[in-house]
Coordinates of C-alpha atoms in Angstrom, one line a residue:
M285 CA 0.0 0.0 0.0
A286 CA 2.0 3.0 -1.3
L287 CA -0.6 5.6 -0.6
L288 CA 0.8 8.6 1.3
I289 CA -0.5 11.8 2.7
I290 CA 2.0 14.3 1.4
T291 CA 1.0 17.7 2.9
S292 CA -0.8 19.2 5.8
I293 CA -1.8 22.8 5.7
S294 CA -3.5 24.7 8.5
C295 CA -5.5 27.7 7.2
S296 CA -7.0 29.2 10.4
D297 CA -7.0 32.7 8.9
K298 CA -9.8 31.7 6.4
E299 CA -13.4 32.6 7.3
L300 CA -15.2 29.3 7.9
P301 CA -18.9 28.6 8.4
D302 CA -19.7 27.1 11.8
F303 CA -21.4 23.9 10.6
C304 CA -21.0 21.8 13.8
P305 CA -19.9 23.7 16.8
D306 CA -20.1 20.7 19.2
E307 CA -18.0 18.4 17.0
P308 CA -14.2 18.3 16.8
I309 CA -14.3 17.9 12.9
C310 CA -16.8 19.3 10.4
F311 CA -16.9 20.7 6.9
L312 CA -15.4 17.4 5.5
S313 CA -15.0 17.2 1.7
I314 CA -12.7 15.8 -0.9
F315 CA -11.8 17.4 -4.2
P316 CA -11.6 16.6 -7.1
N317 CA -14.2 13.9 -6.9
P318 CA -14.1 11.8 -9.0
T319 CA -10.3 11.7 -9.4
E320 CA -7.8 9.8 -11.4
S321 CA -4.6 10.3 -9.3
D322 CA -4.6 12.5 -6.2
A323 CA -7.2 14.5 -4.2
T324 CA -7.3 16.9 -1.3
L325 CA -9.3 16.1 1.9
T326 CA -10.5 19.3 3.5
F327 CA -12.0 19.7 6.9
K328 CA -12.4 22.2 9.7
S329 CA -11.5 21.5 13.3
D330 CA -12.0 23.5 16.5
K331 CA -9.3 21.5 18.3
Q332 CA -5.7 20.4 17.7
F333 CA -5.0 16.7 17.9
Q334 CA -3.6 13.7 16.0
D335 CA -6.2 11.8 14.0
T336 CA -6.4 8.7 11.8
V337 CA -7.4 8.6 8.1
K338 CA -8.7 5.3 6.7
I339 CA -9.6 4.6 3.1
Y340 CA -12.0 1.6 2.5
H341 CA -13.3 0.2 -0.7
L342 CA -17.0 -0.3 -0.6
N343 CA -16.5 -4.0 -0.3
G344 CA -15.1 -3.3 3.2
Q345 CA -11.4 -3.9 2.3
L346 CA -9.1 -1.4 4.0
G347 CA -7.0 0.2 1.2
W348 CA -4.9 2.5 3.4
F349 CA -4.6 4.2 6.8
G350 CA -2.3 6.8 8.3
L351 CA -2.0 9.5 10.9
V352 CA -2.6 13.3 10.4
E353 CA -1.8 16.2 12.6
V354 CA -5.1 18.2 12.9
E355 CA -4.7 21.9 13.5
I356 CA -7.3 24.4 14.6
G357 CA -9.0 25.9 11.5
L358 CA -9.2 24.6 8.0
N359 CA -7.0 21.5 7.3
E360 CA -6.1 20.2 3.9
E361 CA -4.5 16.8 3.4
K362 CA -3.3 15.9 -0.1
L363 CA -3.7 12.2 -0.8
L364 CA -1.8 10.3 -3.5
L365 CA -4.3 7.8 -4.9
T366 CA -2.5 6.4 -7.9
E367 CA -2.1 3.0 -6.2
L368 CA -5.9 2.6 -5.6
K369 CA -7.9 0.7 -8.3
S370 CA -11.0 2.3 -9.9
G371 CA -14.0 2.2 -7.7
I372 CA -15.9 3.8 -4.9
Y373 CA -14.1 4.4 -1.6
L374 CA -15.1 5.6 1.9
I375 CA -12.7 8.0 3.5
E376 CA -12.9 8.1 7.3
L377 CA -11.4 10.4 9.9
G378 CA -11.6 9.0 13.4
H379 CA -11.3 11.0 16.6
L380 CA -11.8 9.2 19.9
S381 CA -15.1 7.5 19.5
E382 CA -16.3 9.7 16.7
E383 CA -16.0 8.8 13.0
Y384 CA -16.5 11.3 10.1
S385 CA -16.6 10.1 6.5
T386 CA -17.0 11.1 2.9
R387 CA -17.1 9.1 -0.4
L388 CA -14.5 9.2 -3.1
F389 CA -14.9 8.0 -6.7
K390 CA -11.7 6.8 -8.3
N391 CA -11.5 6.5 -12.1

């Protein structure tokens, strides 16, 4: 599994909508979607912590997992997806007992 997160950018100076004030992570999205090679996972956090990212194929098979350093504000994680086969994937961020997810379509 050669998938890597290659960058982490905190953008706390950006104006963000307050979608979920009682949650540690919100405003979760991935772009471009669908993608052929890489994509950027974007989310907002009101806290600073270490988190896990897992990518599952819809058949339940774990395709990759790793750790990210979550910063207060807008976070962007660039994902290299060239090793993943075409299909539909579920990307999960897990913090303590909470899990946040979004779908990814890989061409």
